[in-house]
mmCIF file of C-alpha atoms in Angstrom:
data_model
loop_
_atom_site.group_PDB
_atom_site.id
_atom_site.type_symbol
_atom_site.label_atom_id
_atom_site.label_comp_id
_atom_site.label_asym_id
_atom_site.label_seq_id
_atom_site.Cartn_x
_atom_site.Cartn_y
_atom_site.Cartn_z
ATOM 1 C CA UNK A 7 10.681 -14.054 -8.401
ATOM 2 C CA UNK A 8 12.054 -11.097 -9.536
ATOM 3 C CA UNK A 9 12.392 -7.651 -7.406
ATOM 4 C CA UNK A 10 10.909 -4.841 -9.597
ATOM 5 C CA UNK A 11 12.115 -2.700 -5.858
ATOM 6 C CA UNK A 12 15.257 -3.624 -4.082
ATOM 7 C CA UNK A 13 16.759 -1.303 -1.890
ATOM 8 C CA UNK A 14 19.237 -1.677 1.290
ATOM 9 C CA UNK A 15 20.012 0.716 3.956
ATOM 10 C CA UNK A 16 17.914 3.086 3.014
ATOM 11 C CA UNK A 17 18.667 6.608 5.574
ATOM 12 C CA UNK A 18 17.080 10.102 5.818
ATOM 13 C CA UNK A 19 17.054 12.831 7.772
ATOM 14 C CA UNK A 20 15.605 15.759 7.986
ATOM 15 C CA UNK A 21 17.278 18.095 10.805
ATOM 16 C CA UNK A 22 17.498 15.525 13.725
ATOM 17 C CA UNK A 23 14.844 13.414 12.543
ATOM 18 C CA UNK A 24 15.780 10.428 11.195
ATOM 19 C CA UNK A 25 12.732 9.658 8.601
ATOM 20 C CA UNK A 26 14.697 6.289 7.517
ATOM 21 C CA UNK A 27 16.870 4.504 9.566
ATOM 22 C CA UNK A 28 18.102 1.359 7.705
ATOM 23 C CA UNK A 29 15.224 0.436 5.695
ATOM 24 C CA UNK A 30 16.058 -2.768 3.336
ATOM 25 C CA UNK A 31 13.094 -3.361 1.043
ATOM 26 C CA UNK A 32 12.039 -6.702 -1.860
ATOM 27 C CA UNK A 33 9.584 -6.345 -3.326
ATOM 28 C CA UNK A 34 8.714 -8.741 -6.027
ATOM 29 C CA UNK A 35 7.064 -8.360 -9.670
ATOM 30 C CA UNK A 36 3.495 -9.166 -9.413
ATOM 31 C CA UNK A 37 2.835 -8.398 -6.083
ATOM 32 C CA UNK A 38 0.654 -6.150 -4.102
ATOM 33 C CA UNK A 39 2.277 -4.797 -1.400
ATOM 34 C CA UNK A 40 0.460 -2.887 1.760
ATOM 35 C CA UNK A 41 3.179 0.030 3.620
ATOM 36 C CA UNK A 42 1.317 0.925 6.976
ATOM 37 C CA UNK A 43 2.252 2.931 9.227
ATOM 38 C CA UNK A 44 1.104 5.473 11.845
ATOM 39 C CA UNK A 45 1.716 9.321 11.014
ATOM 40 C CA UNK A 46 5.310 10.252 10.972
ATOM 41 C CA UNK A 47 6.814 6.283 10.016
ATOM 42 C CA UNK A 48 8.746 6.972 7.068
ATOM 43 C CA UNK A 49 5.462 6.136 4.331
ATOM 44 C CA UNK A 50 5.731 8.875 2.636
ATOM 45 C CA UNK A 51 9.789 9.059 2.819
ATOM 46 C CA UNK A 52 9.766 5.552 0.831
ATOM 47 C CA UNK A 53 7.649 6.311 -1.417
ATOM 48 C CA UNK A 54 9.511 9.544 -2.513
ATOM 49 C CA UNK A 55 12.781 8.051 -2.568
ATOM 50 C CA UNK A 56 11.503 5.125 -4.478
ATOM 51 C CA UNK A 57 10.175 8.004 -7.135
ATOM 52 C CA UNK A 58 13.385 9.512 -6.934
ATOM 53 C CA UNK A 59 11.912 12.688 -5.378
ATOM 54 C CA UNK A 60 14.468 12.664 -3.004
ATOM 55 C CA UNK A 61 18.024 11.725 -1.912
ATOM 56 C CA UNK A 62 18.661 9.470 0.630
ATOM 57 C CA UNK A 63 21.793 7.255 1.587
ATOM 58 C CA UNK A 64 22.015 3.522 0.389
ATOM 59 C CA UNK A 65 21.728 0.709 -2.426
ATOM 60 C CA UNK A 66 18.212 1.494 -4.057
ATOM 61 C CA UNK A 67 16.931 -0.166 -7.475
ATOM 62 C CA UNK A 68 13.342 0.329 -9.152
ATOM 63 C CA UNK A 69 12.622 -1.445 -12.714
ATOM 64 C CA UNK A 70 15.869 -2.049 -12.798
ATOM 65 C CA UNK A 71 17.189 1.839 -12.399
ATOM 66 C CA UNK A 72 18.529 3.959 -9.505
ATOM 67 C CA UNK A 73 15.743 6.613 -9.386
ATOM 68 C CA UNK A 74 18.660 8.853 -8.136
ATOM 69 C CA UNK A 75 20.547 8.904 -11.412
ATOM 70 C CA UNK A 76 17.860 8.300 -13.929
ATOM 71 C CA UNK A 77 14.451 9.105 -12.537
ATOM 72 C CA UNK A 78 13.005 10.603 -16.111
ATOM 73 C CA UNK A 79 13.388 7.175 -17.794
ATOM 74 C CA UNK A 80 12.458 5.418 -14.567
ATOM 75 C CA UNK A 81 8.818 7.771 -14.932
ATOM 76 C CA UNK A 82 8.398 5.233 -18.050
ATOM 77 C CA UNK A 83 8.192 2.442 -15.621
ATOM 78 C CA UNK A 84 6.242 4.095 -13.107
ATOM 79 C CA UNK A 85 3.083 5.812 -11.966
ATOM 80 C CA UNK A 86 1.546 7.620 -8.864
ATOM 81 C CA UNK A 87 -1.422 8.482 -7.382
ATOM 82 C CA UNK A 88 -1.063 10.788 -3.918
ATOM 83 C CA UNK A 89 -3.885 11.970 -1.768
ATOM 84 C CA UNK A 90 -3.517 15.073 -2.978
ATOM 85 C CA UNK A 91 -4.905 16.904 -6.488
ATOM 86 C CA UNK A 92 -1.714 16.858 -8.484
ATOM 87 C CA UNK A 93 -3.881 17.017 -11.489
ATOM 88 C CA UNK A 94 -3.278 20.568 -13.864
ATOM 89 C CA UNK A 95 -6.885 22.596 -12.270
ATOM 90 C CA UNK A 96 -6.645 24.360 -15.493
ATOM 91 C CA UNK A 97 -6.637 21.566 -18.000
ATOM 92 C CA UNK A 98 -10.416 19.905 -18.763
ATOM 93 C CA UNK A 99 -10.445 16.206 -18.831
ATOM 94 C CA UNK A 100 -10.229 16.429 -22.981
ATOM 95 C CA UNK A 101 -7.100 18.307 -22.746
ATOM 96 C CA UNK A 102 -5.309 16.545 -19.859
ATOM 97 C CA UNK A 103 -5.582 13.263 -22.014
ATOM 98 C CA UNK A 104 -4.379 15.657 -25.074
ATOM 99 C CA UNK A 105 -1.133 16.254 -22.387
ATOM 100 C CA UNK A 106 -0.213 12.803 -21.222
ATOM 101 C CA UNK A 107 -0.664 11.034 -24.958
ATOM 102 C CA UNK A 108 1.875 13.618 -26.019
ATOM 103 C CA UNK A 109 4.430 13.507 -23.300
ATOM 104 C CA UNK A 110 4.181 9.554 -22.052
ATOM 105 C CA UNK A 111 5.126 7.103 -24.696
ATOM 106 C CA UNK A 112 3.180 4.008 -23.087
ATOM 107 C CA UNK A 113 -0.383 5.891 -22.789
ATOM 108 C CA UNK A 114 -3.377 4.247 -24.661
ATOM 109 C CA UNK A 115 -5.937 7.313 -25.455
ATOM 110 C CA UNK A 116 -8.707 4.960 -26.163
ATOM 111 C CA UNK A 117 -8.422 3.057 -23.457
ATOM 112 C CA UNK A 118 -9.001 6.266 -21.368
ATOM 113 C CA UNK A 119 -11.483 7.548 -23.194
ATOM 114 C CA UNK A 120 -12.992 4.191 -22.428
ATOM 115 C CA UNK A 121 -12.814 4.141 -19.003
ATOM 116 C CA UNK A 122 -14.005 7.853 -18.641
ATOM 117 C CA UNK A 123 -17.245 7.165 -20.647
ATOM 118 C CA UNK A 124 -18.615 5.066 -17.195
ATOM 119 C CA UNK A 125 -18.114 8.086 -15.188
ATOM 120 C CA UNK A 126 -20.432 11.418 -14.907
ATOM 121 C CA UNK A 127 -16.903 13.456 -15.613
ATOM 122 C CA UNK A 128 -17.464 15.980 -18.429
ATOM 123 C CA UNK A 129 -14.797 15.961 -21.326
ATOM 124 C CA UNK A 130 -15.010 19.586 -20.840
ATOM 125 C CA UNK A 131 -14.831 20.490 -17.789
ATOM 126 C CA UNK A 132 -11.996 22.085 -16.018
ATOM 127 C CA UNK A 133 -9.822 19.524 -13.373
ATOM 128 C CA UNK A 134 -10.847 22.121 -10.795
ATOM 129 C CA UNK A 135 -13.996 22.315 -11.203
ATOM 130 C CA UNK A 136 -14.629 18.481 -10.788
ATOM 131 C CA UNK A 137 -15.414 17.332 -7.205
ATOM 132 C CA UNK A 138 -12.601 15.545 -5.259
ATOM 133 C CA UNK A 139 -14.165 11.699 -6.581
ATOM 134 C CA UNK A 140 -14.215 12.709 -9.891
ATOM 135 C CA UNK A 141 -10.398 13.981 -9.516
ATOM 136 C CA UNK A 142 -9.817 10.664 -8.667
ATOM 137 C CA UNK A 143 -11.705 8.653 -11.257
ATOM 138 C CA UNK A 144 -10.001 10.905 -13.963
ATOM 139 C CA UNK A 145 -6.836 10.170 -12.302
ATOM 140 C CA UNK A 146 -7.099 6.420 -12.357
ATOM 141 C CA UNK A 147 -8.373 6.340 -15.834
ATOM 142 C CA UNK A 148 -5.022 8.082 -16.882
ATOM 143 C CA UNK A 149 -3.251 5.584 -14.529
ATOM 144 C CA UNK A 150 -4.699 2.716 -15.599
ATOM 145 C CA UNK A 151 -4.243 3.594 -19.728
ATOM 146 C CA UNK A 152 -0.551 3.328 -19.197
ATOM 147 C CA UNK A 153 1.908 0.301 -19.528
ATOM 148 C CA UNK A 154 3.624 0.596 -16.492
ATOM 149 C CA UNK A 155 5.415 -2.319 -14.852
ATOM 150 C CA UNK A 156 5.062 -0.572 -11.054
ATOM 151 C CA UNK A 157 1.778 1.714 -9.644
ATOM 152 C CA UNK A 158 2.874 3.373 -6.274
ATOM 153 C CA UNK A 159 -0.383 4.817 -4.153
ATOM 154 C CA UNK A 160 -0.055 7.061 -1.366
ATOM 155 C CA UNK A 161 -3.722 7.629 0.481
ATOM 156 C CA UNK A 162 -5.154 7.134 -2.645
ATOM 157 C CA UNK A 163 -8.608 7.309 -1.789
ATOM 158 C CA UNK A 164 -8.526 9.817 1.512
ATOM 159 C CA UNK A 165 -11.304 12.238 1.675
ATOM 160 C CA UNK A 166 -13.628 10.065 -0.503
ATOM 161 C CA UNK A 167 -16.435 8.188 0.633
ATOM 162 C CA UNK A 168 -17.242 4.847 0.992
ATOM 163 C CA UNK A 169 -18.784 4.085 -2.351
ATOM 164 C CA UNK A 170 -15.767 6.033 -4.458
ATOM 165 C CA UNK A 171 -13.998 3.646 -1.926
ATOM 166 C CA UNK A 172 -14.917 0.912 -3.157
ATOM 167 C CA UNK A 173 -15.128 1.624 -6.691
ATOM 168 C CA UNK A 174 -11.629 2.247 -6.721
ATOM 169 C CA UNK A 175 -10.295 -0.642 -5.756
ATOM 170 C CA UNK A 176 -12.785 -3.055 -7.758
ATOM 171 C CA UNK A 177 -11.612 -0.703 -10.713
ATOM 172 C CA UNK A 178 -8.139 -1.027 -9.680
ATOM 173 C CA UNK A 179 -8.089 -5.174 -9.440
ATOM 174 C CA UNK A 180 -10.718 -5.411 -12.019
ATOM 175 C CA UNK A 181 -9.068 -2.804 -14.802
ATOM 176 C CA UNK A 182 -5.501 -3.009 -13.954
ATOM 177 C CA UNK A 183 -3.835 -5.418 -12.299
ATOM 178 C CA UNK A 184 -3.155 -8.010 -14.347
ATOM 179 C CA UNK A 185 -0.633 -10.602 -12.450
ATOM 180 C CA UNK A 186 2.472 -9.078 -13.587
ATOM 181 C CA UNK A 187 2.510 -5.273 -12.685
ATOM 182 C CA UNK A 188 3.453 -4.330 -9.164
ATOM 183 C CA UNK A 189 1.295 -2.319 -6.632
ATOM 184 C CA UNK A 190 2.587 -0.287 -3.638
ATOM 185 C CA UNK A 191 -0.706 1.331 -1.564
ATOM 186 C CA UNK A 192 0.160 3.256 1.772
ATOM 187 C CA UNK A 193 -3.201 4.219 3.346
ATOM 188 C CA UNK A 194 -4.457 4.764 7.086
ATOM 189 C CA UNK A 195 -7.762 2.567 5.783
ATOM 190 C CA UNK A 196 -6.064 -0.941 6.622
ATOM 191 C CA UNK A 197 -8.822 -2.779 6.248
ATOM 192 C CA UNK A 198 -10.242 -1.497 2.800
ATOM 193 C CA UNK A 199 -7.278 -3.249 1.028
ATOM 194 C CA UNK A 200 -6.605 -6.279 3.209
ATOM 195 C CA UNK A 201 -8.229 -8.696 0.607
ATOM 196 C CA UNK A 202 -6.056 -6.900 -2.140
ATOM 197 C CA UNK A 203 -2.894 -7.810 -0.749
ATOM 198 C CA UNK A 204 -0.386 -9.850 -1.320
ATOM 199 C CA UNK A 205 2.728 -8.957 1.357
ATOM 200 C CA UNK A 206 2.710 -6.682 4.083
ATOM 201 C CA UNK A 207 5.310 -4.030 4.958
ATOM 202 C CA UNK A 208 5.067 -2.197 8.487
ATOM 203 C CA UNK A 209 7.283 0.651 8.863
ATOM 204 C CA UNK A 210 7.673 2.583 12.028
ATOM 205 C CA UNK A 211 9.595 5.416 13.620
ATOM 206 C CA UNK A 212 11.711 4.837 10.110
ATOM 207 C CA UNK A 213 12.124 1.153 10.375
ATOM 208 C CA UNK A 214 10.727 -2.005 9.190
ATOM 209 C CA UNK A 215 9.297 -3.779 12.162
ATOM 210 C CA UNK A 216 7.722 -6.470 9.469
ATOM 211 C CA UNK A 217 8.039 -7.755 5.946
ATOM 212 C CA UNK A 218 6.211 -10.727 4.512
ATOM 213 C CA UNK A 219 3.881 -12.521 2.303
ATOM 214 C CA UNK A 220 0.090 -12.791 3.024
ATOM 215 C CA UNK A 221 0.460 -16.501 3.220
ATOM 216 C CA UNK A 222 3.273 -16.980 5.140
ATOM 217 C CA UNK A 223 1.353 -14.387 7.867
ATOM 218 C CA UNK A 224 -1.610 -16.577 7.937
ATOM 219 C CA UNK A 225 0.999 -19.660 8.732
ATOM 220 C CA UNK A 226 3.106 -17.389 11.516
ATOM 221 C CA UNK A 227 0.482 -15.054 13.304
ATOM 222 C CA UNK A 228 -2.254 -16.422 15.242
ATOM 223 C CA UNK A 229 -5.219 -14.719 17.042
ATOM 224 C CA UNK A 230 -7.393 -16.957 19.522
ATOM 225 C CA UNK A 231 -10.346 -16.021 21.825
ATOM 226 C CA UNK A 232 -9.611 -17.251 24.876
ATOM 227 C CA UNK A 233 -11.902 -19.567 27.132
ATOM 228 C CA UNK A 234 -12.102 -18.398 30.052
ATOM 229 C CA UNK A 235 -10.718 -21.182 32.071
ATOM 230 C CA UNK A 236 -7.651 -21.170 29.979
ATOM 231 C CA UNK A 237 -6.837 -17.352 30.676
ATOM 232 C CA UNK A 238 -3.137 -18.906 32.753
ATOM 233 C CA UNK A 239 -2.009 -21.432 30.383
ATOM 234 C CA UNK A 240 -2.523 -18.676 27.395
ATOM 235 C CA UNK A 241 -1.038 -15.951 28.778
ATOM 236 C CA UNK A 242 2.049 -18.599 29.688
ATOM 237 C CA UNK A 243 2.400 -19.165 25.989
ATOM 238 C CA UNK A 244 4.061 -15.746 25.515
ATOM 239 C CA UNK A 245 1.873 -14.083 23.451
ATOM 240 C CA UNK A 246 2.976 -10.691 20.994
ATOM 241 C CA UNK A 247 -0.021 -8.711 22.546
ATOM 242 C CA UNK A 248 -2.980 -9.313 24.421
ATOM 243 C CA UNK A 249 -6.577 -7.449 24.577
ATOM 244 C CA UNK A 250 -9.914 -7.578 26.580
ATOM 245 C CA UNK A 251 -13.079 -7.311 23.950
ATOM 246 C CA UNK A 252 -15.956 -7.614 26.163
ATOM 247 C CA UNK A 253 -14.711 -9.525 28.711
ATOM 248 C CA UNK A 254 -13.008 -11.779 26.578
ATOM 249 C CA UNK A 255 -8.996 -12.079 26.291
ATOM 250 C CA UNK A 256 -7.477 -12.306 22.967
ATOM 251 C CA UNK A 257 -4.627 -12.966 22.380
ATOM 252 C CA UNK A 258 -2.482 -12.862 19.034
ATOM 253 C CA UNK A 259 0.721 -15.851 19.342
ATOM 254 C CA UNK A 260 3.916 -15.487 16.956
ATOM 255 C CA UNK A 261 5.510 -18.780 15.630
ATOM 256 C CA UNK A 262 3.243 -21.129 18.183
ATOM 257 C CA UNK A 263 2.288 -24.547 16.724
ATOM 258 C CA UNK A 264 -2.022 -24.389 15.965
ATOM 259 C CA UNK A 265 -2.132 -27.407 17.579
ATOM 260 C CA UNK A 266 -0.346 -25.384 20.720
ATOM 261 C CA UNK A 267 -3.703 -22.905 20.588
ATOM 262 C CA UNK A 268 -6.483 -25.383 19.735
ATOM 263 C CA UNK A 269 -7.170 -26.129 23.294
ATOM 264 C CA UNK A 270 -7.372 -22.344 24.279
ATOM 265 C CA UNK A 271 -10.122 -21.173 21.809
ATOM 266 C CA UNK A 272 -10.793 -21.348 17.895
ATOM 267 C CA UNK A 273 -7.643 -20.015 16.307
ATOM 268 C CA UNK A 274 -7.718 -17.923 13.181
ATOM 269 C CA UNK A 275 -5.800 -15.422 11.128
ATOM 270 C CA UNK A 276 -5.480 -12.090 12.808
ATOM 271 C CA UNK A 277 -6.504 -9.139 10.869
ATOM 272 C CA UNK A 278 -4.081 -6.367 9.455
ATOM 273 C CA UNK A 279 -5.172 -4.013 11.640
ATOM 274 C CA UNK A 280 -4.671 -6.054 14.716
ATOM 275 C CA UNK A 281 -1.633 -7.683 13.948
ATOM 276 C CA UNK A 282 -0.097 -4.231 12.935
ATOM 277 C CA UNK A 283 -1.632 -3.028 16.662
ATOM 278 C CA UNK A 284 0.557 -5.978 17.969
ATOM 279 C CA UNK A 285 3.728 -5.626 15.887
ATOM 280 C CA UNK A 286 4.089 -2.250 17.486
ATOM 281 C CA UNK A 287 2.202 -1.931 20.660
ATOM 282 C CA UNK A 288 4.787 -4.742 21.253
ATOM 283 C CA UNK A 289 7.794 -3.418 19.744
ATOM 284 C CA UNK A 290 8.172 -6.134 16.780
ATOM 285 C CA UNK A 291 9.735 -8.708 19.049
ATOM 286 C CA UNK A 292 9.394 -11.805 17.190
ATOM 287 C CA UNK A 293 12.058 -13.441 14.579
ATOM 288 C CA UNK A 294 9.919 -11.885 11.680
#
C-alpha cells in the first residue's frame, strides 16, 4: 500500500536535547495511526516536522512532497487539529467559514454549514467567546469539510470531557474517515482511540521503540493471567514485563507460540496501554 508519510533518519535537537534521534517512519494511505508517548518523546517534534513547521535532518516525504521545500502546497494535502485554540478569537463562526472557503481551495461551505447546524454553536458568535467544546466542534466541522488526503491530531480532545470525548471520535469515524484518507492522533488518552486504530507507533526519548499494524500486534503480543501454580514455568518463558493485579501475576509474552501460554492462563490481546507500559518499562527488547 502506498506511504502517504515516509521519512528516514529523522534528527532534532534542541540545545543538547536530542528531540529525534533516528526516527524512520511508513505510514500507509488509509490508515489510522496512534503516536504515544510519555511527555518529552518526540510527539510533538514529528508532528511538526511532518507539517513542515520545522527543520530537522533526514529523508522526509508527506503526499508525496518534502514539507521542507514546499509546505504551502503540502497545506492542500493536509490538516491539523492541536490541543490548543489556534482558531482566529476574533472571527464568529459565520466569518471563519467566510476565511477558509476563500483561502483553501478543497473546502465544501455547505458541508460545514451542515455539520454546524447539530451543534448549539451560534453563527454569530465570536471564536472566543465559545467554550473550549464548542472550539472544538467548530474546528472539526472546518476539518472535516475539506478534501484532504492526511488529518494529523495532536491532543485533540484534552481538556474536554467525556461526552465531547466521545462525540469526537464517533464524528470523526462516522463523518470523515472514509477508507482512503490517513489519520495521525497523538494523545495521552490511549485507550479512547484504541478501537480507532489501525497501527501503532511508540516513540520514546526520540526513538521508535515500536511500529506495527493492529493485527499483526494481536498475532505478536500476548497478555495471560497466570494460575497460580504456574507462576515458575511463566516467568521461565521470558516474558517483556510482568505485574501483580490483586495477587495475580500477569504477564505480557513477545513472539511466544499461544499454544506455549494456553497452559498458564487464558491468553488474550494486551491492551495499548499495557503493552506500551511493557515496550518501555522494558526497554523495547523484542525483534519488533
Amino acid at each position: 500500500m502506498e506511504n502517504v508519510v515516509a521519512a528516514r533518519a529523522l534528527e532534532k535537537s534542541y540545545g543538547r536535547l536530542k528531540a529525534l534521534d533516528g526516527v524512520d517512519l511508513g505510514i500507509s494511505a488509509g490508515s489510522i495511526s496512534g503516536l504515544i508517548g510519555p511527555n518529552g518523546a518526540g510527539k510533538t517534534t514529528t508532528l511538526k516536522a511532518l507539517l513542515g513547521l520545522i527543520d530537522v535532518r533526514g529523508e522526509l516525504e508527506v503526499a508525496g512532497m518534502d514539507p521542507r521545500a514546499a509546505r504551502h502546497k503540502l497545506m492542500e494535502e493536509v490538516c491539523f487539529i492541536a490541543d490548543v485554540g489556534i482558531l482566529p478569537g476574533w472571527m464568529t463562526s459565520r466569518k471563519l467559514l467566510d476565511y477558509v472557503e476563500a483561502v483553501h481551495p478543497r473546502f465544501d461551505r455547505a458541508r460545514a454549514e451542515q455539520l454546524l447546524a447539530d451543534t448549539d454553536i451560534p453563527a454569530d458568535k465570536r471564536v472566543r467567546a465559545l467554550s473550549k467544546g464548542m472550539i472544538t466542534q467548530l474546528h472539526l466541522s472546518v476539518v472535516m469539510s475539506i478534501d484532504a488526503s492526511l488529518l494529523v491530531l495532536d491532543e485533540p480532545t484534552i481538556g474536554l470531557d467525556i461526552m465531547y470525548r466521545k462525540t469526537f471520535y464517533d464524528r470523526l469515524l462516522n463523518d470523515y474517515y472514509d477508507g482512503r484518507r490517513t489519520i495521525i492522533i497523538s494523545t495521552h488518552q490511549v485507550e479512547e482511540i484504541e478501537r480507532l486504530l489501525t497501527h501503532l507507533l511508540f516513540i520514546d526519548k526520540g526513538k521508535i521503540v515500536l511500529d506495527m499494524p493492529v493485527q499483526e500486534m494481536a498475532e505478536h503480543y500476548i497478555e495471560v493471567a497466570v494460575e497460580p501454580a504456574q507462576r515458575e514455568r511463566a516467568l521461565s518463558l521470558d516474558p517483556l514485563h510482568k505485574r501483580e493485579l490483586l495477587g495475580q501475576l500477569v504477564c505480557i509474552y513477545a513472539g511466544v507460540a499461544r499454544r506455549q501460554l494456553e497452559d498458564l492462563g487464558a491468553p488474550r490481546t494486551p491492551a495499548v496501554a499495557d503493552l506500551f507500559v511493557a515496550k518501555l518499562a522494558g526497554g523495547g527488547h523484542d525483534e519488533k
